Structures are given as structure tokens and as C-alpha cells.
XYZ file of C-alpha atoms in Angstrom:
411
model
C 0.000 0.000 0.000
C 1.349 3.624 -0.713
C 2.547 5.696 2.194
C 0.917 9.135 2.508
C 4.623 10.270 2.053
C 5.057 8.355 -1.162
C 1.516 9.574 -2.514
C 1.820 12.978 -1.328
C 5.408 12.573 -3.094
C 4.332 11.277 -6.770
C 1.665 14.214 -6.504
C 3.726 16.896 -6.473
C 6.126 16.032 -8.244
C 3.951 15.335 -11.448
C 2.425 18.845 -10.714
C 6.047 20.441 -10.781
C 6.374 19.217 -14.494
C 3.861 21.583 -15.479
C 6.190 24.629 -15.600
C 6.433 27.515 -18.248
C 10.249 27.777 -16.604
C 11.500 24.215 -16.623
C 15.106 24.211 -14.591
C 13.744 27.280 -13.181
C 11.494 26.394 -10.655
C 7.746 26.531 -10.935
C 5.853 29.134 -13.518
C 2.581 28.493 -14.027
C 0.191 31.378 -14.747
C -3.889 31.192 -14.475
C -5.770 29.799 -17.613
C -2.097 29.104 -19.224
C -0.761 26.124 -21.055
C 0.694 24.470 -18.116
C -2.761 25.433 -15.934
C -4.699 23.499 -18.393
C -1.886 20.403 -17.767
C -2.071 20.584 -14.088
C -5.702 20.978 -14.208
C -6.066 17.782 -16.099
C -3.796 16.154 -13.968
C -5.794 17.000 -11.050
C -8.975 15.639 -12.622
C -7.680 12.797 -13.941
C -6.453 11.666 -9.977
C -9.721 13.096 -8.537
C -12.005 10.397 -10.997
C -9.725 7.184 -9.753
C -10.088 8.579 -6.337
C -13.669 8.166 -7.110
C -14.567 11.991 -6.782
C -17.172 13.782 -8.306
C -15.533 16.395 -10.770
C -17.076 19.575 -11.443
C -15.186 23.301 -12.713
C -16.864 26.128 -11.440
C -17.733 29.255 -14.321
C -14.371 30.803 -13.261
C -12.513 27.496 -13.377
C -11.909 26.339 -10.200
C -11.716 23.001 -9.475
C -14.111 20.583 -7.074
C -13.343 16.542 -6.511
C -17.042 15.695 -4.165
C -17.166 12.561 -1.876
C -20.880 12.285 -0.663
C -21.617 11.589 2.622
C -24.083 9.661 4.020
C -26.811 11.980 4.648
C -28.325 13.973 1.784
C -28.360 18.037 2.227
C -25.819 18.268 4.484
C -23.021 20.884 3.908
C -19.564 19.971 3.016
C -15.971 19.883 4.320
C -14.016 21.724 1.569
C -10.586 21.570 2.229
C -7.678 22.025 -0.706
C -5.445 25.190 -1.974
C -4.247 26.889 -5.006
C -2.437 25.627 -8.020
C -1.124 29.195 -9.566
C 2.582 30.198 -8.492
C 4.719 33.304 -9.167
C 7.355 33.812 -11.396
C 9.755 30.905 -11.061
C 8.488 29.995 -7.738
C 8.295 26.877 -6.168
C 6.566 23.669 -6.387
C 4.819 23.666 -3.028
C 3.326 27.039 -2.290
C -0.850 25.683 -2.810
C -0.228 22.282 -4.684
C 0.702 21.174 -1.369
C -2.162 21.995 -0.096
C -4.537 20.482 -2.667
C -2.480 17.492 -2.261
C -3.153 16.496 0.829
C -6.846 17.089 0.353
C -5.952 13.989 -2.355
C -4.454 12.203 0.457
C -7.270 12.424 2.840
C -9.490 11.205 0.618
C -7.137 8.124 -0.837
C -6.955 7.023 3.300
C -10.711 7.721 3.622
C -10.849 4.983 0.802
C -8.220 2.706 1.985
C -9.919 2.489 5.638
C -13.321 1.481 4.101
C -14.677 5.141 5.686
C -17.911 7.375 4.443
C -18.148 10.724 6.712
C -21.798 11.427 7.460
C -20.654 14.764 5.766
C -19.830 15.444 2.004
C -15.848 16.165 1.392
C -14.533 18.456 -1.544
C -11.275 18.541 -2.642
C -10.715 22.224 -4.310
C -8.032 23.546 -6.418
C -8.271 27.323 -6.714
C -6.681 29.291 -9.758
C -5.255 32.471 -9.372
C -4.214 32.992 -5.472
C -0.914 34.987 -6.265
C -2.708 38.241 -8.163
C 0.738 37.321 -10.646
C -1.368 37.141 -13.666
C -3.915 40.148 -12.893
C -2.746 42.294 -9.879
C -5.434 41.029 -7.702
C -4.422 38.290 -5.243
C -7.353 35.962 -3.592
C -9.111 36.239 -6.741
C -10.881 32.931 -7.047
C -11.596 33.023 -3.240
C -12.786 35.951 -3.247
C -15.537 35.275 -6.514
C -16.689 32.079 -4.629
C -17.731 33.940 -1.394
C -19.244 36.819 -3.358
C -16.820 39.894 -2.824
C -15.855 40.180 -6.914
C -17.860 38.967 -9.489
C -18.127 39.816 -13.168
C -17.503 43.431 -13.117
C -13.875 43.217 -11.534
C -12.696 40.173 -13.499
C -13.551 42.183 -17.304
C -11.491 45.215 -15.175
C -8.564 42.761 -14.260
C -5.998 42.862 -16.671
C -2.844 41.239 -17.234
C 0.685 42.404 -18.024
C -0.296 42.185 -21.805
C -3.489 44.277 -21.401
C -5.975 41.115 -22.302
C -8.563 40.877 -19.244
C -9.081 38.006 -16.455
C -12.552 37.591 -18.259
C -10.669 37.008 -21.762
C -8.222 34.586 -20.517
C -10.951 32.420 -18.886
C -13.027 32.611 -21.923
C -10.220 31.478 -23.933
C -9.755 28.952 -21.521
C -13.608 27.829 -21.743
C -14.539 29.241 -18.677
C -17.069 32.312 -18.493
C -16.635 35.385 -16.612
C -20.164 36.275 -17.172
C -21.311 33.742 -14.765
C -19.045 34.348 -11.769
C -22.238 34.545 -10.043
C -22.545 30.911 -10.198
C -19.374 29.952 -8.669
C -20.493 31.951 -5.629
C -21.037 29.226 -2.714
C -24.243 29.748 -0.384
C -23.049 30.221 3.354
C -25.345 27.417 4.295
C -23.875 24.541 2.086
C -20.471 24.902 3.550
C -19.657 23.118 7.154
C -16.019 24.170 7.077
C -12.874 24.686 5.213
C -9.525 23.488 5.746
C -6.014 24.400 4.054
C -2.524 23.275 4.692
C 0.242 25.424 3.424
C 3.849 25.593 3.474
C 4.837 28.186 6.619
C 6.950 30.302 3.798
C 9.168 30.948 6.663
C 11.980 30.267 9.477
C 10.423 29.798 12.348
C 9.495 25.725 12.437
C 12.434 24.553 11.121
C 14.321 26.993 13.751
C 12.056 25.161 16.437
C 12.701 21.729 15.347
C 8.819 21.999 15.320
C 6.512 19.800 13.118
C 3.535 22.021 12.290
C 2.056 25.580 13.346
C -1.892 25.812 13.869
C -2.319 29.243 12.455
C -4.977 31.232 14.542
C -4.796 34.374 12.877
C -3.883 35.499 9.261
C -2.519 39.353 8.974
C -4.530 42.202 6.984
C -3.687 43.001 3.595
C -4.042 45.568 1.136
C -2.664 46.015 -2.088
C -2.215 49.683 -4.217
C -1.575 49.893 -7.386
C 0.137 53.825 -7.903
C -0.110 55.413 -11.178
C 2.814 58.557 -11.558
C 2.422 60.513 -15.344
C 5.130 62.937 -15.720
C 6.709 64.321 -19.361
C 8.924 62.366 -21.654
C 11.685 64.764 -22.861
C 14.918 64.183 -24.453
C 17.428 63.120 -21.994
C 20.531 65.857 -22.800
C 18.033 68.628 -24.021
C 16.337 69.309 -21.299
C 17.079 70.986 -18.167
C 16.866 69.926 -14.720
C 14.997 72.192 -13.291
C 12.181 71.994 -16.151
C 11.785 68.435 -15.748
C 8.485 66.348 -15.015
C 10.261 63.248 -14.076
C 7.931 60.317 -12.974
C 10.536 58.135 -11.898
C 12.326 60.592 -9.344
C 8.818 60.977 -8.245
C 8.803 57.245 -7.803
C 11.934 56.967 -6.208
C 11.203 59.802 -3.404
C 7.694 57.824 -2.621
C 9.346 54.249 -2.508
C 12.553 55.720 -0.736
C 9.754 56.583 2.402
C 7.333 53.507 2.544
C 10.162 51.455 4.580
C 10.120 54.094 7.439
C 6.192 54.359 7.267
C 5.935 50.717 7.714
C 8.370 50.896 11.004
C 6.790 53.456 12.169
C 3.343 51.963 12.071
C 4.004 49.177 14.552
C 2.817 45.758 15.201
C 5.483 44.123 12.669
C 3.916 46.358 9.892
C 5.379 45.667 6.824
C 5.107 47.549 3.477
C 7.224 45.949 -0.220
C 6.829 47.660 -3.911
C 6.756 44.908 -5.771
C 6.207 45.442 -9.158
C 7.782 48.898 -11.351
C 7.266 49.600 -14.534
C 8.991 52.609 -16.402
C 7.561 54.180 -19.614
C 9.104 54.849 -21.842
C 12.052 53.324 -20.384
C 14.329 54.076 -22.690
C 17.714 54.843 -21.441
C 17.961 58.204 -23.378
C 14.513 59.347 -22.564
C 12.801 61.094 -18.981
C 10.389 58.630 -17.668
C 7.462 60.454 -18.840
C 5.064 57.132 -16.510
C 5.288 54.974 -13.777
C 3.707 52.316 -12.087
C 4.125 50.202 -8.879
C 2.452 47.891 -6.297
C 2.969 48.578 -2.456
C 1.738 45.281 -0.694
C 1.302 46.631 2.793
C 0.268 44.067 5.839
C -0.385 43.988 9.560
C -2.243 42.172 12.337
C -3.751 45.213 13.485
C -6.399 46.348 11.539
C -5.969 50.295 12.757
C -2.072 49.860 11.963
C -2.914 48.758 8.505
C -5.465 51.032 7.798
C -3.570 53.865 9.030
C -0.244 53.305 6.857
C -2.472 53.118 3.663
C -3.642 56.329 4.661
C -0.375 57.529 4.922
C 1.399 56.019 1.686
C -1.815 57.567 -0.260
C -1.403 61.197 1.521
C 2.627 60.922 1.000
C 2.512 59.782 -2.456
C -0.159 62.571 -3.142
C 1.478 65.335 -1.641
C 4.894 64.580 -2.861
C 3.749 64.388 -6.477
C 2.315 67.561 -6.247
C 5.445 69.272 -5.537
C 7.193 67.487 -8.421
C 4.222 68.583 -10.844
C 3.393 64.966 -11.572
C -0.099 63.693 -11.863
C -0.739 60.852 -10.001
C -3.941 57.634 -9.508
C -4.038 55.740 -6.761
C -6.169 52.477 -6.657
C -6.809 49.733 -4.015
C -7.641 46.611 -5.987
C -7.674 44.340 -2.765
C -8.424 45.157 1.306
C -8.860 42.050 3.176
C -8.900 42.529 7.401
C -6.950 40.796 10.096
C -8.654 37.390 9.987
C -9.092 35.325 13.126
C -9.847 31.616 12.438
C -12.118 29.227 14.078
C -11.323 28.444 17.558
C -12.966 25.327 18.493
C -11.533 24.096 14.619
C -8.131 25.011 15.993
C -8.692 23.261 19.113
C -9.260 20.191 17.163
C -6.417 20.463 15.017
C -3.828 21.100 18.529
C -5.598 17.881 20.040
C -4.840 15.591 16.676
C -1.702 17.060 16.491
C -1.234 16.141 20.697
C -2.291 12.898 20.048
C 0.181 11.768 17.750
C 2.766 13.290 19.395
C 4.096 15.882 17.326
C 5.467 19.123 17.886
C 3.321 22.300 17.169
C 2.736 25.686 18.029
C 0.281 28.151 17.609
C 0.914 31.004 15.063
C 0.107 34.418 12.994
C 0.555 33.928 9.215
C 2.102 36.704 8.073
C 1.134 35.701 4.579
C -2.722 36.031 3.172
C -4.165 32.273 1.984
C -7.467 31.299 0.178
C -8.471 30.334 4.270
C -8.716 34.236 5.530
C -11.252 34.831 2.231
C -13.472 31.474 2.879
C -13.738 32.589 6.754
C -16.156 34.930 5.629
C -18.931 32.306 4.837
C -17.834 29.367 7.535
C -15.672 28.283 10.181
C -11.863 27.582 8.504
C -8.528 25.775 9.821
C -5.223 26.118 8.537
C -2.344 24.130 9.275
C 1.801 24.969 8.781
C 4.378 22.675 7.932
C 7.783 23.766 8.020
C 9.979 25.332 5.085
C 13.404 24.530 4.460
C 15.579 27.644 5.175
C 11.858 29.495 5.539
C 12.439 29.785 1.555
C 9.193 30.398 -0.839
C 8.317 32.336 -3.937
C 11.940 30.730 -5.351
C 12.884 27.629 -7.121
C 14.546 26.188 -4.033
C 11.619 26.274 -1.898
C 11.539 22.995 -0.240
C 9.649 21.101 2.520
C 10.645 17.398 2.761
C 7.492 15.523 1.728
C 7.300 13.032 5.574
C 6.808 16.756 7.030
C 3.805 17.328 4.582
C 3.015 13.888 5.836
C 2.355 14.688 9.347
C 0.580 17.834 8.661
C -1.899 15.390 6.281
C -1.959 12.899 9.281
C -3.344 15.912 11.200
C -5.622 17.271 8.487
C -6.498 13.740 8.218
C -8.227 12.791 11.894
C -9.172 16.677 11.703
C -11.424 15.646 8.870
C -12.698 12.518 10.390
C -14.223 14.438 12.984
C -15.667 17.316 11.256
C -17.397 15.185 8.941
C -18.285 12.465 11.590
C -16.586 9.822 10.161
């Protein structure tokens, strides 16, 4: 019989061939080539599990184990299967793997929960492909629908809702993937930590009980083109030194703010970025979190009021939007309970922690009670081709998922 390790193993590592970047770690962009590969993949293993298959209007995907009692909600537990640039090959396919797991020992011990199980794979967590991270999430519990994804638009200007359609999926009908509060008992996610502190512990999983706020901005800075030995300083319009004076302050902000505040630009783009020619536009992300809600909304307030002030004085126009806001998120308590008693019970080490990174969990805990489970990260490495996390430490985070599972769905 396979090991959870082994399965959990073979899983992955088929879903890591599916890479726009092969050699360099893990590409794989929502509604691509290698989406529709994984994708398949991920149907293909849900049908010899024996799982209902279903793809939601926006593409996500659903693998349904009925329980024994018609009408009652479901236990939805899975990830995403979207990365970042050349990122690695268990930040969300992890996740969605172990939901495979679950249901493969479900199977092997000859057990039917009372309650129905879906595995889900999510597209488009990051916000790499349109700027707006959470996405699916956030359609399937009714905070975006059809408006925002034909708004959403990619590096090459083509929309989320064109990319789906292309990929047979229709934007028009978000409103269908949107899941009624009442059919959903609970949902469950295990992720890589994407940090130091287990393996630094010699720890085997965290039990995350709260998820930091987030916000995203996307700032828009139009100065003047003009030729780059013609014109004179001091008649410049020069979006990028704008830029550079706005970025330069959004690290003292963030300390300022308190609470382990954080604020990153991301993402810069420089028009016409020629080397000869004043940067007549520019454009960057700040991704600003905190656990405190007042701390984050604060610093937003003051990276908008800095970046509109200090535009003015440069004579550069400026746009300022806020494509995502999601709030400090505490999860369940009695789920996380559960999960520390499992976890007791088999004698592993855990602790309980704050995720300092947003996951499809903090979104869903706005319809139902959710759970989300660490395991530890080699060197605390993610978002990079060496992200690592050997696959027996996914296993005991599954072997907790696992009995937490049995119980919520009565087993």
C-alpha cells in the first residue's frame, strides 16, 4: 500500500512538471498552457479517487465525496495551483495534495463521513497574472464577481474575463461559482509556513490562529517624456524621481506603524524606459500588511497622503487604486482546538501562530468556520525555485488534516 509520504510525493512532483520555466522552478500562470496540464492532472487523480468532478464558471476546481446523509453541507478543504514567477513547487499544490491524500486514506480504511468532502483547487491565489491576489476566493464567497474580473488585466493588457473565456470558462457567470453560506460546514487548508520559524524550532507544524490584513495599491505617476541631454533639470516632469522619493519613504512608514507592519513595492514599470529618454510614466504595487487592523489602515492612509502630496510638488499627476483590502482574519477556535488535540495525540510538535502571509483560508472565513495548518519550510524559503519542505513533514501535517477531517465530517 502507498505511504501518505510516497503519494503525497508522486503528486507533487507530477504537478512540478507543469512549468512555463522548466530548470527554473515553478511558472505556471492562471488559464495558461501548463494550468490546463495541471488541471487535467488533477482531474484525472480526482475520478480514480472516485470523486465527483465539477469546474466552477471561473474554473476552479471541485473533486465531491458524498456523505451519508443527503443536504448536508460539506468539508471543503484544498489550496491553489497558480505560483509566481519561477516559484516553487509547493506554495498551494501542497495543499490540494493532501486534500488527495485524505481522501485516498478515507478509501483505503473502508470510511464514508456522514458529511460530504470536496477537494478544491483554486486558480489564481498569487494576483501574478492580474494584480489582484485571492481572486478565485474571493468570486466564490461573493466579494468580486463579473464586473472586476472584465477590469482585471494582465501584463499584456488582455482581461481576467478574456483569458478564462479562452480557456472555456465564463466570466459572465461568476455569479454561479459563488457558494451559499449554508452549504459549507467548514474549510480546511494546509500550506507551506513560507518561513523560518518551524524549522528553527525543530517543530513539526504551526496551527495558524490568525492570518494578517492586507491591502494592495496599485500607484499610477504621469510625468513628461523629454529628451534626456536637451532638457534641463529644473524643467523636468520626471515620474521616476517621483517614484523613487515615494518608494525611498514607505520602509520608514511601515516601522513606524508598529505591530510588525510591513510595506514591499513589488512590481515597477517605467515608460518609456528608454535609457535616453525622462520617464514620462510609472507604475508600482505597495503590498502593505499587519495584524492590526488600525495599523494597517492607518499606513495606507499615509502612503496615499505621502505619495499625493509629494507628487504635487514634483508637478506629476498621479492615480491611486486599491484593488484588494482584506482585514486581520481570526480563524475558528474550536476548529483550531481540534487540530492542537490531533496534532497532541500523535505526538508531534506544534505551536500556535500568525501567518504573516494572506491564503485562500482568511477569504473562505467569511462564509464558515476555517482551519489552517503549517508545515515547516526549508531555510523558511518560498516564492523561489529552491523552496523545499521534505514531503514526511507534509506527511504529518496530512496525518493531522487527516483525523481533523474525520471528525468534522463524523466519520
Amino acid at each position: 500500500m502507498e505511504t501518505s509520504a510516497s503519494r503525497i510525493q508522486r503528486y507533487l512532483e507530477q504537478l512540478a512538471e507543469y512549468t512555463s520555466t522548466p530548470g527554473q522552478g515553478t511558472t505556471r500562470m492562471s488559464y495558461s498552457e501548463q494550468d490546463k496540464q495541471a488541471r487535467n492532472y488533477l482531474k484525472q487523480e480526482m475520478i480514480l479517487l472516485g470523486l465527483q468532478v465539477r469546474e466552477d464558471a471561473i474554473g476552479n476546481i471541485y473533486g465531491r465525496l458524498e456523505g451519508q446523509e443527503a443536504g448536508l453541507p460539506a468539508v471543503i478543504i484544498g489550496s491553489h495551483f497558480d505560483s509566481v514567477p519561477n516559484g516553487g513547487a509547493f506554495d498551494g499544490p501542497a495543499g490540494i495534495v493532501t486534500g488527495l491524500d485524505v481522501v485516498a486514506r478515507l478509501r483505503e480504511e473502508n470510511l464514508k463521513p456522514r458529511y460530504p468532502l470536496e477537494v478544491i483547487a483554486l486558480v489564481e491565489e498569487e494576483g501574478t497574472s492580474f494584480g489582484r491576489g485571492l481572486m478565485a476566493s474571493s468570486v466564490i464567497t461573493g466579494l468580486i464577481g463579473s464586473k472586476e474580473l472584465h477590469q482585471l488585466k494582465d501584463r499584456e493588457g488582455i482581461t481576467a474575463a478574456q483569458r478564462m473565456a479562452a480557456a472555456g470558462f465564463n466570466a459572465d457567470k461568476a455569479h454561479e461559482a459563488v457558494l451559499k453560506p449554508e452549504s459549507v460546514k467548514a474549510f480546511l487548508e494546509l500550506h507551506i509556513e513560507q518561513g523560518p520559524v518551524l524549522e528553527q524550532a525543530n517543530e513539526d507544524i504551526g496551527i495558524v490562529d490568525t492570518i494578517v490584513g492586507i491591502s494592495q495599491l496599485e500607484i499610477k505617476l504621469v510625468g513628461k517624456a523629454g529628451h534626456a541631454g536637451t532638457t534641463p533639470m529644473n524643467m523636468r516632469a520626471d515620474a521616476l524621481v517621483c517614484a523613487s522619493h515615494i518608494i525611498s519613504e514607505i520602509p520608514e512608514l511601515a516601522k513606524a506603524a508598529g505591530d510588525n507592519s510591513v510595506a514591499t513595492v513589488g512590481r515597477l514599470n517605467v515608460l518609456p524606459n528608454g535609457a535616453n529618454v525622462i520617464p514620462s510614466e510609472v507604475i508600482f504595487s505597495v503590498d502593505i500588511r499587519s495584524k492590526n487592523d488600525a495599523a494597517l489602515r492607518k499606513l495606507i492612509e499615509q502612503i496615499i497622503d505621502f505619495t499625493e502630496k509629494q507628487s504635487e510638488k514634483l508637478g506629476i499627476s498621479s492615480e491611486i487604486i486599491q484593488p484588494l483590502y482584506v482585514q486581520p482574519t481570526a480563524l475558528n477556535l474550536q476548529i483550531g482546538e481540534l487540530m492542537k488535540q490531533h496534532a497532541t495525540d500523535q505526538n508531534l510538535r506544534f505551536r500556535t501562530m500568525v501567518s504573516g502571509a494572506g491564503h485562500d483560508t482568511m477569504i473562505f472565513a467569511g462564509i464558515t468556520q476555517t482551519g489552517l495548518i503549517f508545515v515547516p519550510s526549508r531555510n523558511g524559503l518560498s516564492h523561489h525555485p529552491d523552496e523545499w519542505t521534505d514531503y514526511a513533514q507534509i506527511a504529518r501535517g496530512a496525518d493531522v488534516m487527516f483525523a481533523t477531517v474525520k471528525s468534522l465530517t463524523e466519520c
